[in-house]
């Protein structure tokens, strides 16, 4: 998108009078206070905590890299959480992208009722993060829940309790995430509208049929939007919390099958009060997200088409 | 040798009729220009020929075969778009080869054609670039190149020069004319610029409100516009129109009342005495300070433009009708001057109150 | 033909997607035994009993939680609009030393995952004695902590012609006056978008209230609902679904009212939820 252009400030640098300096810093003051007190300070503090045994009660003791070593070598629950989170990311993100793209392409055919469909598909993304929907999901996938009632009614099939079965529980949360493909779809729709109509006219004079137009024109021209969506969805998926928390009663169960990374982080910090160790976990997550984002940008030039 | 024929072609969008029964025959190798004000339907007509707009009524045939239902790619045409419509993610080479690859032409043949077209258009050194890296004029050439490689029977141009600056526009115009001379294909060209129409066309088709007003060679249209609309549309500066009244028809022509004085203009038609008419005279056909010719009256100059090669004076006649005069060379005229103006009888165009030409 | 197929598919998918939510609303009006025996969207015995049980199901009534949520959300909206518009104005319209540097830092905070800041922030609010009050949820918003909204407003302010500022300067207006009388009145669309998103995100937020609010008196509706799951031990599904419906209701109303704003906001900025 045009985010890069937006990152540049246009107006020239200026050494104007004291009045302007004062005005500038005056208007910026709330943000500046917030930046130092709530972002920079905490970031440094958290780096420091991560190398201590801080518990919130007693003063922190310096332990060096011990927390990080323990994460890497001596914490099976960390690896469980990694496993759960990566499974979730690698399943939910591609499925979401696929659904969002497919529905956006279908809606972009100039159908009647576009705005109604768009609203219907968007609604789940708007409410999906709330506790209420997680509660609903628990009901739907419970042993005597809506899904099993429907399965029983339609096929006479007695389904298991999807939520409390460790083989399925994670997939119900994946499904909940995929159910919220709406906002990605809206971004795809906006992207599809950016492709000029005469591109398709030129292609039809060049003899390209529908599928060739899709794969040779639509898809390549949409790659910046696909990339944007993929990066944002991936970051969001790594940070997923509420649904897993509510569905598993905050435990990450059954038997840690829904122990999302953020859930584990929460438990270590606010249940077990291991602030030092949890800070190290937080920085590991930051590094993982940063690594994935950096990798995305590195591979982008091989498949993303940029206009300029 | 007709290659393209339109018969009673219609286009409707809902209740609105955009093209209202157009009949047109275009010969093989002809350069035809559709010209008209915006909204006249010229682009729609072109897009119907291209196969980008469905035809609501009538028949389109190319090379004797009905084409109404044929897909754009099967009509043997190529099109140059106003915006060029170059694929932004493909190189210049890919842009030109895309259609041929779609048609599954052998690689070697594609390569030969692309390189030949690039050679003709002098864009061989640009083949690996993306459209964004090209100047406006270069993009224009690529768009034409994409049309050339298809080796079409008919080229369609939709206002192809409107995104270029003035200098490039003239240059490209000349190149399109040369291209037509070189490859001899039929070309249909849409523009609202009457200079492009006059310079490029074998035949001009003037459209207004979905109807052909007149078709003919550029000079036919310039010399004998069939109605007031065409007369005003072709020619720059615009033709002057003066309100006159028919007085009497005689053997040597028609006497008209022009601002109180009677003048005689050649006419074979005989409008009734007293009928309101419009006398059209092109600014470049008006002379000053001569005793010969047909006197138009005294012009009080309001404003003068000195173009160097030409002097254009705007003024009013005694009865306050406004008039533009285009004089060759540099004339010493200033606002406030009063000029006696006249023209040759052969340069007079008469139109009746409906705008139709009164023949002379 | 193809078109009809696409329609059929779209209608089927939208039905499947909406069905759980519709069923939730319908079930909240059903007597308990009907919830587990009927997948129907129309209650056979229409009853408000579940709402009555749910409303009073916790030691503190749900009404209190809704008020808490409303108060927090409204304060957050005010805080975001106030602080982010000021920062965006400074970044786009005022010239001062270090502006480019601060702007780059602001963009950097957009990428910064909040998890790494969480524990020190908690410790700080704990030391300030703010834990178990709404202050940790509200005060940061008055300090422009949601850089995303700054970014959104920067984008919008850049579209306002600078000539308008210059005309105001010629008329003798200073920065504050230009901000209040020229920029803000012209920025209603972006302010509205930011307000609606702020409200919805705050209303829906679960994590921050979970950490900072301990006393049930102070709970937000989301937190109360989650506690209610424990309290009922999932036996009173009717009451749970009724309260779930109520907590989603404000979002749903905002969605109906501001649908266009929300969708355009997402489309133009790639904003997420």
Short mmCIF file of C-alpha atoms in Angstrom, two decimals, chain A residues 198-199 201-208 212 216-217 220-221 305 307, chain B residues 47 52 73 79 81 83 85-89 98-99 102 132 146 150:
data_model
loop_
_atom_site.label_atom_id
_atom_site.label_comp_id
_atom_site.label_asym_id
_atom_site.label_seq_id
_atom_site.Cartn_x
_atom_site.Cartn_y
_atom_site.Cartn_z
CA UNK A 198 -9.23 -1.21 -18.74
CA UNK A 199 -6.61 -3.73 -17.58
CA UNK A 201 -10.42 -4.90 -21.30
CA UNK A 202 -6.89 -4.99 -22.66
CA UNK A 203 -6.57 -8.59 -21.46
CA UNK A 204 -9.81 -9.61 -23.11
CA UNK A 205 -8.61 -8.13 -26.39
CA UNK A 206 -5.43 -10.10 -25.79
CA UNK A 207 -7.66 -13.16 -25.66
CA UNK A 208 -7.25 -13.97 -21.97
CA UNK A 212 -6.07 -16.46 -17.21
CA UNK A 216 -2.14 -13.22 -14.78
CA UNK A 217 -3.77 -9.89 -13.93
CA UNK A 220 -0.25 -10.40 -9.44
CA UNK A 221 -1.76 -6.94 -9.05
CA UNK A 305 4.57 -6.73 -7.27
CA UNK A 307 4.14 -0.32 -8.63
CA UNK B 47 -15.82 -0.13 -27.77
CA UNK B 52 -15.92 -4.45 -24.95
CA UNK B 73 -10.00 -11.52 -29.04
CA UNK B 79 -6.80 -1.55 -29.42
CA UNK B 81 -6.38 2.63 -24.86
CA UNK B 83 -4.82 5.26 -20.44
CA UNK B 85 -3.78 0.04 -19.97
CA UNK B 86 -0.29 -1.42 -19.79
CA UNK B 87 0.02 -4.29 -17.32
CA UNK B 88 2.03 -2.66 -14.52
CA UNK B 89 3.54 -5.92 -13.26
CA UNK B 98 0.94 -11.50 -23.43
CA UNK B 99 -1.74 -11.74 -26.11
CA UNK B 102 -2.51 -16.45 -24.69
CA UNK B 132 6.38 2.69 -14.39
CA UNK B 146 1.15 -4.32 -28.14
CA UNK B 150 -1.08 -9.02 -32.96
#
